[in-house]
Tab-separated table of C-alpha atoms in Angstrom:
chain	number	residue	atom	x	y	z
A	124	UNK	CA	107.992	75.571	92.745
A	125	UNK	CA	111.764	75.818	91.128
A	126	UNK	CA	111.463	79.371	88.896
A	127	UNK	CA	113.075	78.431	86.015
A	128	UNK	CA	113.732	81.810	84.014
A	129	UNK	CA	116.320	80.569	82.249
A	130	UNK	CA	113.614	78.820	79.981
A	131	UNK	CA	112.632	81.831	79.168
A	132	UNK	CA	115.693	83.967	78.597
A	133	UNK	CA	117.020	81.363	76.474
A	134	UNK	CA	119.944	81.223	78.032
A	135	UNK	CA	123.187	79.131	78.812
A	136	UNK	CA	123.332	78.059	82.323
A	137	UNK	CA	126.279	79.641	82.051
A	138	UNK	CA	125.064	83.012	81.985
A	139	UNK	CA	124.947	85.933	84.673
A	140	UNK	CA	122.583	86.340	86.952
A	141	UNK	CA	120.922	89.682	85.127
A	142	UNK	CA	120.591	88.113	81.346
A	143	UNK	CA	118.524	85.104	83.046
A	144	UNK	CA	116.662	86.878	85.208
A	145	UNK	CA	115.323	90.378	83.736
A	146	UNK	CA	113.043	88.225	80.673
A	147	UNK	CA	110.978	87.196	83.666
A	148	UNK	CA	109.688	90.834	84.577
A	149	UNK	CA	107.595	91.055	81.963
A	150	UNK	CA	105.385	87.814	82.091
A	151	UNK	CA	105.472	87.868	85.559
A	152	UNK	CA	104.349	90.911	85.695
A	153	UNK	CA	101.645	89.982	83.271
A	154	UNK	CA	100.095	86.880	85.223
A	155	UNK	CA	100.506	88.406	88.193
A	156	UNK	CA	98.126	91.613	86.954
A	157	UNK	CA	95.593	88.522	85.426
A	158	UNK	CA	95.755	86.504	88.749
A	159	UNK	CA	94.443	89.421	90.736
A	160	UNK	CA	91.808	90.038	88.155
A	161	UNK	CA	90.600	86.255	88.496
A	162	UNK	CA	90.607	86.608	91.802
A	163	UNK	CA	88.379	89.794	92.329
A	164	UNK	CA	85.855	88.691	89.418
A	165	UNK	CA	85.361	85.504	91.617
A	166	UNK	CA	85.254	87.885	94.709
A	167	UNK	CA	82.821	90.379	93.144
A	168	UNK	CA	80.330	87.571	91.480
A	169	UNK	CA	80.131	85.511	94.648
A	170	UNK	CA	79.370	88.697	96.374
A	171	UNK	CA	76.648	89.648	93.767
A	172	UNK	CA	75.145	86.007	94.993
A	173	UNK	CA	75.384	86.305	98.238
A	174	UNK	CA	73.431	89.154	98.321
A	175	UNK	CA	70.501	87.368	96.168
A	176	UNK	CA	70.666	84.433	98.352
A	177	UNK	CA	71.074	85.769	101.783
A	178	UNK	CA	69.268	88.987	101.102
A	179	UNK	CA	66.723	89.358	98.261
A	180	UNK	CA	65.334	85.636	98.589
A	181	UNK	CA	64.578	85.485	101.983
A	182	UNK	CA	63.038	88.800	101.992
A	183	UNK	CA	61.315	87.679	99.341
A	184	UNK	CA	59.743	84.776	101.004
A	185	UNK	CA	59.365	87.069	104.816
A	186	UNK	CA	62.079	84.607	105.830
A	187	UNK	CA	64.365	85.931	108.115
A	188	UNK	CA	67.763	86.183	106.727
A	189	UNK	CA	69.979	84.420	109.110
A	190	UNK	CA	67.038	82.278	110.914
A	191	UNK	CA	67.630	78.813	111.569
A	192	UNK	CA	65.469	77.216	109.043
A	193	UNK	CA	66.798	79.761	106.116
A	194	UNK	CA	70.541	78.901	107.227
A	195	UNK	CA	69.488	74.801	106.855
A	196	UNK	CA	67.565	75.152	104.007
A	197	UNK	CA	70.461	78.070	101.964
A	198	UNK	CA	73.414	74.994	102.878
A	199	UNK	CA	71.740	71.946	102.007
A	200	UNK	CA	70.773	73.196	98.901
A	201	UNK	CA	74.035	74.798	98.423
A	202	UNK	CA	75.463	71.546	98.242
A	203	UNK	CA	73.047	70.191	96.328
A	204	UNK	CA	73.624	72.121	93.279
A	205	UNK	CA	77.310	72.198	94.339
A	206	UNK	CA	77.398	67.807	93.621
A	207	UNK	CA	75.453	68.508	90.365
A	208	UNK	CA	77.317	70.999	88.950
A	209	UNK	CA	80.741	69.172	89.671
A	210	UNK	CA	78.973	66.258	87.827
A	211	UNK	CA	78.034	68.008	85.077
A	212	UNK	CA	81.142	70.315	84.457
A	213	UNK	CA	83.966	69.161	81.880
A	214	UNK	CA	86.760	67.470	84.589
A	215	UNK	CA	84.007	67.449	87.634
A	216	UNK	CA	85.680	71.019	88.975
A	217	UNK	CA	89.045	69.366	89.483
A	218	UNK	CA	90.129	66.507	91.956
A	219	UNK	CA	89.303	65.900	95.147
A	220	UNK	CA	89.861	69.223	97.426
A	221	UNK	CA	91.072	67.503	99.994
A	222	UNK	CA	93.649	65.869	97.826
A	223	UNK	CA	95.222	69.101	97.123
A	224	UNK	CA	97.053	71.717	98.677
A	225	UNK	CA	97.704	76.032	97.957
A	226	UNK	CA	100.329	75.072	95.008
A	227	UNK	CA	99.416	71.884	92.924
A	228	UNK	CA	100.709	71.106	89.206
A	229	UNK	CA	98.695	72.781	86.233
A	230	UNK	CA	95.164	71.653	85.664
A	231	UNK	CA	93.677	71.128	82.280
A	232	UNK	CA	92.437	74.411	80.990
A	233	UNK	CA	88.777	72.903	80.221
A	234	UNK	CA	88.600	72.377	83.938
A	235	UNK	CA	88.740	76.007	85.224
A	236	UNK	CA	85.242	77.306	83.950
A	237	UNK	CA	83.773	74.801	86.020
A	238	UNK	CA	86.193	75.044	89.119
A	239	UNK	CA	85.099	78.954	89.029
A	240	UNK	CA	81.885	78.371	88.898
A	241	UNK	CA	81.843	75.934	91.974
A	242	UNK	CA	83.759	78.297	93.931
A	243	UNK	CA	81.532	81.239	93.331
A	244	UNK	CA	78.411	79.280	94.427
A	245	UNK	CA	81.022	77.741	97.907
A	246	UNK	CA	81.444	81.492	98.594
A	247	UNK	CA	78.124	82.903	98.140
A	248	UNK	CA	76.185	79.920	99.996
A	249	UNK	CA	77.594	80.201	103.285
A	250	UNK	CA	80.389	77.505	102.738
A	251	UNK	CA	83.075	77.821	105.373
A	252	UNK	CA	86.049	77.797	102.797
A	253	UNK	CA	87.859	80.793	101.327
A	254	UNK	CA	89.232	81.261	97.305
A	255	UNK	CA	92.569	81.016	97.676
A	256	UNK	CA	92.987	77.233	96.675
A	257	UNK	CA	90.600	77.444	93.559
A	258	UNK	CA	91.204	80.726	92.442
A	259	UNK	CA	95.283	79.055	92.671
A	260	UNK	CA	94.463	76.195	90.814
A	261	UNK	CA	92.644	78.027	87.920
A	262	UNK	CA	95.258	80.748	87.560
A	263	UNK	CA	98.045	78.100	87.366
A	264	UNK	CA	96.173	76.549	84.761
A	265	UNK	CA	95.813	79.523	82.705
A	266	UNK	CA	99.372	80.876	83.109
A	267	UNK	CA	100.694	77.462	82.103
A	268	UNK	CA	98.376	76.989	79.163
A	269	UNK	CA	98.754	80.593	77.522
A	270	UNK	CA	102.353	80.508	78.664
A	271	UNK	CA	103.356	77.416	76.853
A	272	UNK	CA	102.564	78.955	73.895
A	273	UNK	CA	103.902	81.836	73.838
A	274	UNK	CA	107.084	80.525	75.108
A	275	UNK	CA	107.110	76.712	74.151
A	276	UNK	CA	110.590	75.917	76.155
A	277	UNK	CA	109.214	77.188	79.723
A	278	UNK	CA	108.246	75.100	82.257
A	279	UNK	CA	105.216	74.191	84.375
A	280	UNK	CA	107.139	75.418	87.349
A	281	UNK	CA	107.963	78.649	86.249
A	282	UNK	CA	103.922	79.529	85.329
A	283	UNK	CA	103.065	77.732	88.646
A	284	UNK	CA	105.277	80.043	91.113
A	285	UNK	CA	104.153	83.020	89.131
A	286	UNK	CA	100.629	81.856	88.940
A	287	UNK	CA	100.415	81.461	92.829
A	288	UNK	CA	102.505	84.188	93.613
A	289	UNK	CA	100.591	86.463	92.162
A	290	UNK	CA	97.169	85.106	93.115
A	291	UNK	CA	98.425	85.144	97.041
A	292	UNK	CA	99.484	88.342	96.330
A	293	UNK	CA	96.606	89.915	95.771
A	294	UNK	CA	94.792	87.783	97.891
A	295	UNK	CA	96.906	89.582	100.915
A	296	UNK	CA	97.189	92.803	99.171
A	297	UNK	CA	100.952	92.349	99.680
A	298	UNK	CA	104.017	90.464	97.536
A	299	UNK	CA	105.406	89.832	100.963
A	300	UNK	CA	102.469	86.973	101.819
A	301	UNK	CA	103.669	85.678	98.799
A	302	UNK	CA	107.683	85.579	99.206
A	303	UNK	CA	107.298	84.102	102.526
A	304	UNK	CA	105.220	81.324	101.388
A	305	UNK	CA	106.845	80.427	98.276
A	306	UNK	CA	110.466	80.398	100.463
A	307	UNK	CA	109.226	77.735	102.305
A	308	UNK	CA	108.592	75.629	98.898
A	309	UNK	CA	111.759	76.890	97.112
A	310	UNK	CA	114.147	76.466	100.010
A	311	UNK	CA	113.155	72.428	99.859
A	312	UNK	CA	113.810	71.939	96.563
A	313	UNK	CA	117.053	72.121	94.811
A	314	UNK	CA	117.950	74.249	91.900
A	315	UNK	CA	120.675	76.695	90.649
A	316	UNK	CA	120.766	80.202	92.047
A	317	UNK	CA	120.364	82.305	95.239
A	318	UNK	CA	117.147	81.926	96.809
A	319	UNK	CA	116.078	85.624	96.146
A	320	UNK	CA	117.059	84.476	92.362
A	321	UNK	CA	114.434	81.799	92.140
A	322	UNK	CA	112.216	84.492	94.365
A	323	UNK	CA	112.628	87.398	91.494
A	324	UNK	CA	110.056	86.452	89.104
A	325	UNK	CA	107.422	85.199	91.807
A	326	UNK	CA	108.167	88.579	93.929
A	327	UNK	CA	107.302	90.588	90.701
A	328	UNK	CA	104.345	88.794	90.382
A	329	UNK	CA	102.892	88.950	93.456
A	330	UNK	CA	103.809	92.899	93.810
A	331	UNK	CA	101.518	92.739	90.009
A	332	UNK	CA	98.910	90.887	92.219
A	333	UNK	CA	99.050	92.753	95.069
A	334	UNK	CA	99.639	96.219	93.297
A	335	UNK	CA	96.314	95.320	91.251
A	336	UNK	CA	94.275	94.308	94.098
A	337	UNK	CA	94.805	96.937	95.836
A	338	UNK	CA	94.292	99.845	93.288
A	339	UNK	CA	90.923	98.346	92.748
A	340	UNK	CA	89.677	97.008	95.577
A	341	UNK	CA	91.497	98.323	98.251
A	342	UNK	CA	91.498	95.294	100.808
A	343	UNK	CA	92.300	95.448	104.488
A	344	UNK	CA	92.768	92.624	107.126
A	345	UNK	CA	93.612	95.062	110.304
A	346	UNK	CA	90.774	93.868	112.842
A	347	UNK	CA	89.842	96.774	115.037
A	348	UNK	CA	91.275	95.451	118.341
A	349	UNK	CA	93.180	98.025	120.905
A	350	UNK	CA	96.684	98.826	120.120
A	351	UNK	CA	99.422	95.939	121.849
A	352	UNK	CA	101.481	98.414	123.262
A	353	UNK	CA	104.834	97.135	124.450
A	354	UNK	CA	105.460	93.200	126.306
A	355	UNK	CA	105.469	92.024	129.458
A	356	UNK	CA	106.999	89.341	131.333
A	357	UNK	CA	103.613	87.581	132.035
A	358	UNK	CA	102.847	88.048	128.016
A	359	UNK	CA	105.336	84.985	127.373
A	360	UNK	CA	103.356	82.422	129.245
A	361	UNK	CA	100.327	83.612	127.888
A	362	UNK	CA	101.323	83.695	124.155
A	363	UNK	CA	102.582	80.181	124.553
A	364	UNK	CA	99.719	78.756	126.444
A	365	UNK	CA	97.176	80.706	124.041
A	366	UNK	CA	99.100	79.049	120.571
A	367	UNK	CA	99.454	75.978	121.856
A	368	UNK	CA	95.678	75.956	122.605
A	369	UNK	CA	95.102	76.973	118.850
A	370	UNK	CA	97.265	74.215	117.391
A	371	UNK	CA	95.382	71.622	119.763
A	372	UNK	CA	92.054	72.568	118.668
A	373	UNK	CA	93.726	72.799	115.036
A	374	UNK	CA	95.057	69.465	115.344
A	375	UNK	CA	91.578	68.033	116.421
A	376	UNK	CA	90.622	68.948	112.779
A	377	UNK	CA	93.663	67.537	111.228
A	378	UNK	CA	93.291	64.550	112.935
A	379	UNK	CA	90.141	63.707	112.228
A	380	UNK	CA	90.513	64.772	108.735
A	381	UNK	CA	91.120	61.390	106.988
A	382	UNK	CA	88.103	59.693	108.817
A	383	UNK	CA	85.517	62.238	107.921
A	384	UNK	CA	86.879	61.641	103.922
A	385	UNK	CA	86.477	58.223	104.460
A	386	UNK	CA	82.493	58.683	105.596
A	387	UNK	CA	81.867	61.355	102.823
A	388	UNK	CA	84.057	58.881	100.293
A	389	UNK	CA	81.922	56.004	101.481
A	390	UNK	CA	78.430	57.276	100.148
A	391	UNK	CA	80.042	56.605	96.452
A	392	UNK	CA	78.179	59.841	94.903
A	393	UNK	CA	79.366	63.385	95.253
A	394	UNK	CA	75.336	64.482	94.909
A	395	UNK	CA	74.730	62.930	98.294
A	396	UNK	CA	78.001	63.537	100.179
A	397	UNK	CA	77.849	67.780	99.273
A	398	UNK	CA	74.265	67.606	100.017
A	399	UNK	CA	74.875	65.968	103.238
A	400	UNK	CA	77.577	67.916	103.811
A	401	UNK	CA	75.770	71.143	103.782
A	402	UNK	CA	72.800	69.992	105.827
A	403	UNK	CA	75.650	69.171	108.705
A	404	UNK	CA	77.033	72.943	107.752
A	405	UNK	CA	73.891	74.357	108.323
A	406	UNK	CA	73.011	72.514	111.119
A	407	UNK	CA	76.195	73.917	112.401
A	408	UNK	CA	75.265	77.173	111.583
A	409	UNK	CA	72.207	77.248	113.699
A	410	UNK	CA	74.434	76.476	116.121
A	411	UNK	CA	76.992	79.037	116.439
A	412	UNK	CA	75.286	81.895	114.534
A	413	UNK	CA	75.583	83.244	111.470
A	414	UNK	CA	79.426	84.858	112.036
A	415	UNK	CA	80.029	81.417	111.539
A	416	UNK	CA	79.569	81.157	108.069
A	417	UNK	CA	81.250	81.824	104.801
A	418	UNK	CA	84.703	82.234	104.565
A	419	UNK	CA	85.069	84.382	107.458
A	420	UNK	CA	87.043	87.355	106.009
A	421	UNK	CA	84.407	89.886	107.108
A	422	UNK	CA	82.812	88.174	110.012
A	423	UNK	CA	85.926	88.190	111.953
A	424	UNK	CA	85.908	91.853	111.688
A	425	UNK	CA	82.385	92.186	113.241
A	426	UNK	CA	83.292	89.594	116.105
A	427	UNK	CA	86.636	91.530	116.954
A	428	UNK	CA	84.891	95.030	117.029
A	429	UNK	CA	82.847	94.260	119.944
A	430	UNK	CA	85.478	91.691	122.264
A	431	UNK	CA	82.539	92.524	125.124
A	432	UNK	CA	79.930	91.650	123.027
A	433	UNK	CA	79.825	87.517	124.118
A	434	UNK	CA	80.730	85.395	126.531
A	435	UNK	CA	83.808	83.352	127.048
A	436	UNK	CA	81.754	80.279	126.263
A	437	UNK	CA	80.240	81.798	123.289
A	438	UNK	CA	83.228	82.215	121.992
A	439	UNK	CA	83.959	78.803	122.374
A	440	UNK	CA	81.274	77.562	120.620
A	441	UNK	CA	81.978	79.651	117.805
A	442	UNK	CA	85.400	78.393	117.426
A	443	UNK	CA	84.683	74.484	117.490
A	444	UNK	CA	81.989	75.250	115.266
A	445	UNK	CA	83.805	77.078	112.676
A	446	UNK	CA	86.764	74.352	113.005
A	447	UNK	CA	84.455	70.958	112.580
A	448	UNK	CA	82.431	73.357	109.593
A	449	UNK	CA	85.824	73.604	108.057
A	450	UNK	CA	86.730	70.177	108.301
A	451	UNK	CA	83.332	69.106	107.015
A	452	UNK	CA	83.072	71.336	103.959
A	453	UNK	CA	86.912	70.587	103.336
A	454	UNK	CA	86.301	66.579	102.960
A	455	UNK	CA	82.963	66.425	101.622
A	456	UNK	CA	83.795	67.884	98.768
A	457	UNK	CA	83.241	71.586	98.065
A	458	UNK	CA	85.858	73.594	96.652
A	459	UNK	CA	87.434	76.010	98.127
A	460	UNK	CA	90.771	77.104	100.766
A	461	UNK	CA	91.188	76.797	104.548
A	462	UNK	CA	93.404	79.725	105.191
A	463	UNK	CA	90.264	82.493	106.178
A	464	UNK	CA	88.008	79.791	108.239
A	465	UNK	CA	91.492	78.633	110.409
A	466	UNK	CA	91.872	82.522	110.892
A	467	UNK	CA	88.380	82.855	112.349
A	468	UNK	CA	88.646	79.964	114.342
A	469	UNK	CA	91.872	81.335	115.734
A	470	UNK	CA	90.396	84.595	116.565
A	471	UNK	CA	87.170	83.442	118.316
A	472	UNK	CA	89.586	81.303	120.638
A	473	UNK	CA	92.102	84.323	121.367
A	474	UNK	CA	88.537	86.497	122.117
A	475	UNK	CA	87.821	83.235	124.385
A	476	UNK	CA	90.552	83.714	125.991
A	477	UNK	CA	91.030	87.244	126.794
A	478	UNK	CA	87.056	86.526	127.995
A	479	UNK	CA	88.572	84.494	130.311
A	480	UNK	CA	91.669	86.178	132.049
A	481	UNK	CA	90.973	89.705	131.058
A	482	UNK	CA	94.562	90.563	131.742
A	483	UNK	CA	96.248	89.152	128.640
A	484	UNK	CA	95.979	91.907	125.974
A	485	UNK	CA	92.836	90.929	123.415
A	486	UNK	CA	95.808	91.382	120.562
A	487	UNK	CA	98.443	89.378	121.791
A	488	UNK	CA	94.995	86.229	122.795
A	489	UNK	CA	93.857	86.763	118.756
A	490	UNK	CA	97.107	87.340	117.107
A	491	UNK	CA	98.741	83.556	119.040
A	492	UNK	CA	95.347	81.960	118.988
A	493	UNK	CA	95.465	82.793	114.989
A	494	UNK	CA	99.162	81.613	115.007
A	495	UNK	CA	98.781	78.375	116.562
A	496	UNK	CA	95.493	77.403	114.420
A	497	UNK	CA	97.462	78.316	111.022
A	498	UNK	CA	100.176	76.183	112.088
A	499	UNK	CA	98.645	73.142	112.506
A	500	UNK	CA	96.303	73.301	109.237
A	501	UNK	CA	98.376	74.750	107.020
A	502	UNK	CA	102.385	73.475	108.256
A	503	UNK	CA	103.391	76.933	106.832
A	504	UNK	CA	105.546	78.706	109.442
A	505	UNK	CA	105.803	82.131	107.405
A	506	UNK	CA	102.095	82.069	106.387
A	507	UNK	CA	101.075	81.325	109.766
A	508	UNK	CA	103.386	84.217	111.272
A	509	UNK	CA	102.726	87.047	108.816
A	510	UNK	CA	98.669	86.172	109.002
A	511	UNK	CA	98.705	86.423	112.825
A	512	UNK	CA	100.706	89.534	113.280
A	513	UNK	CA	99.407	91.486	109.839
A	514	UNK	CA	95.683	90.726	111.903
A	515	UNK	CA	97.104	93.549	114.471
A	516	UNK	CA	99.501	95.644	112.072
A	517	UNK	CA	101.692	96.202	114.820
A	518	UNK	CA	105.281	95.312	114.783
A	519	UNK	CA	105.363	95.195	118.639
A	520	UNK	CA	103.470	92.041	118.643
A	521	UNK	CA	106.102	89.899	116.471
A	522	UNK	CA	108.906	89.196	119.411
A	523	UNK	CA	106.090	87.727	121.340
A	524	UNK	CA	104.670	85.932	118.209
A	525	UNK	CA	107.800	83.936	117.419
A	526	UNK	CA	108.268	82.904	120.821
A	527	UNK	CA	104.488	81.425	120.567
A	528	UNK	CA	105.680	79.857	117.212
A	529	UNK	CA	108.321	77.642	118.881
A	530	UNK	CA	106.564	75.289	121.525
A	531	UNK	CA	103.756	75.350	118.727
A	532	UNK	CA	105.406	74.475	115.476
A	533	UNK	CA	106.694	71.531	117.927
A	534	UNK	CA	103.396	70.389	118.904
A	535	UNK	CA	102.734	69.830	114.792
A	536	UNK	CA	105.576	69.200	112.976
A	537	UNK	CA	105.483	65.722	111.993
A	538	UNK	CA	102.388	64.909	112.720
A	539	UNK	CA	99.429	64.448	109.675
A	540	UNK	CA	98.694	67.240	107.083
A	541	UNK	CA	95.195	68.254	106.569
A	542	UNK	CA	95.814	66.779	103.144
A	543	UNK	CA	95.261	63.617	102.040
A	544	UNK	CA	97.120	61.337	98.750
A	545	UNK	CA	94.942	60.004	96.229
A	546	UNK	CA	94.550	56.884	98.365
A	547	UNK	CA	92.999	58.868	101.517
A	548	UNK	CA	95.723	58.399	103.735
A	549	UNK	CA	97.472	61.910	105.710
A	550	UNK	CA	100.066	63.360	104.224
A	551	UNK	CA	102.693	64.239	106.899
């Protein structure tokens, strides 16, 4: 999104650098600081659920907890309430999911109680889909809708950019995440300025974001895997084989992306397709275990602190599973991001691999595995680079990582988004 402070300086084109850029600093800083607090009060509520629904209930009934009747019965009624609350809500919860993508134009404000709402109960039911497109879409609507009136001449750009970047921001717990990913959107579009000009109000806003998360709730995304010391020769091979294995099984998602819309989209009511939807989730659940569910955040931790702990083939398993659960829960209709599921896919298939030739490091298997799924689901090159190596947190890994990048950003590039246009055909 084109930052257009200029709008808000009131300013001649003419002007330097400085006079249009420093009125930015303080509503960016602002919406950035609100982002973040969207963002955890979704976090924190849906965790609040999740412990009545996967804890309290089934204890409750002397259920077990992550049995395979409670995981069935917890996801098909999951998205049962999840179709009638998107029919009952003012704007049904916002368009079509898998219509959309991380940065979308501003929603109507009278949308975003609902969208909330859905994404709370997507998060706390076992849904394998993460916040970040939601929480986006609501904080983009709010920043444009308060921000419109107290500065009438802005644009929907310039609350958009700020919006997102500070809602990535504190999704990563770092303004970088957000810089990288709004570069890729910024450098494609023409405008006046210097790229870091357009970047200054979105990199205040996501160091707001990030700055905020972290005070409060202090996240972390290092996954306790041993150190990656230093390359080797025999590393190259295996990063590229290993990424272009994740972008396959990636692109098996993406690809069959517009035909499982099309099934969902063919039952006519969003009732039946979410309820169906999570009776396949669940059924995919019993399948490959409960690590398999939710958004996958804090799963992947438990999976990567014990690499011994299953078999190659287990892995496996988990991996398709957690890719086809994305793809369902993405095109049936729930709300919610792909980011965190594509990361746990990527990791169980980097575990799969080390599993299976012991000799390539487990952190150099997760980190390219990670890489190559990103890159085909989300086409960002950045996102899909910073996610794998800040996994790790070791610099020592990112040579070997943008080798990996190469052979697999060729596999993808212009081949079909896992995004769709309003008449369910890929974008590319």
């Amino acid at each position: 999104m084109a930052t257009d402070s200029s709008a808000l300086a009131g300013s001649a084109p003419g002007s330097t650098p400085v006079h249009r850029l420093l009125p930015v600093i303080v509503p960016a800083l602002a919406v950035g600081v609100a982002s973040a607090l969207v963002l955890l009060g979704v976090s924190l509520l849906a965790e609040k659920v999740q412990d009545v629904l996967w804890g309290t209930l089934p204890d409750a009934l002397s259920v077990g907890r992550y049995s395979t009747l409670w995981m069935i019965v917890m996801l098909t009624a999951s998205g049962l309430v999840a179709g009638l609350l998107i029919r009952a809500v003012p704007g049904h919860a916002g368009p079509d999911p898998a219509t959309t993508g991380l940065v979308d134009p501003p929603l109507a404000p009278g949308v975003v109680p609902g969208l909330l709402l859905v994404t709370v109960l997507t998060l706390a039911g076992g849904i394998s889909l993460g916040p970040e497109n939601p929480v986006t879409a609501a904080n983009i609507a709010l920043a444009f809708w308060l921000g419109r009136r107290l500065a009438p001449g802005t644009t929907a750009e310039l609350w958009a950019s700020l919006a997102a970047a500070g809602t990535i921001g504190a999704l990563f717990g770092t303004p970088v995440a957000a810089a990288l990913i709004l570069s890729e959107t910024l450098a494609s579009r023409a405008g006046p300025g210097a790229l870091w000009d357009r970047l200054f109000g979105p990199l205040a806003a996501g160091t707001a974001g990030a700055l905020t998360m972290t005070l409060l709730a202090h996240p972390s995304f290092d996954l306790p895997l041993p150190a990656y010391t230093r390359p080797h020769w025999g590393d190259l091979l295996s990063s590229v084989v290993i990424a272009l294995a994740g972008a396959a099984l990636g692109l098996l998602a993406v690809y069959a992306f517009p035909y499982a819309h099309r099934f969902f989209r063919a039952l006519r009511r969003p009732v039946l397709a979410l309820t169906l939807g999570g009776l396949l989730l669940g059924l995919l659940g019993a399948l490959g275990g409960h690590l398999t569910l939710f958004k996958g955040l804090d799963e992947v931790k438990e999976l990567a602190a014990d690499p011994s702990g299953w078999s190659a083939g287990q892995f496996a398993v988990m991996a398709v599973v957690k890719t086809a659960a994305l793809l369902i829960a993405a095109t049936c209709g729930f709300r919610g991001g792909r980011i965190f599921p594509a990361v746990f896919a990527g990791v169980a298939l980097g575990l799969c691999a080390h599993a299976l030739v012991t000799s390539v490091p487990v952190a150099l298997a997760v980190t390219c595995a990670v890489l190559g799924v990103l890159l085909a689901v989300t086409r960002q090159g950045w996102l899909s680079l910073f996610t794998a190596a800040v996994l790790v947190g070791d610099a020592a890994v990112l040579p070997i990582l943008c080798v990996a990048s190469l052979p697999a950003w060729l596999l993808v590039t212009g081949r079909p988004q896992m995004q769709l246009r309003e008449d369910g055909t890929p974008l590319r």
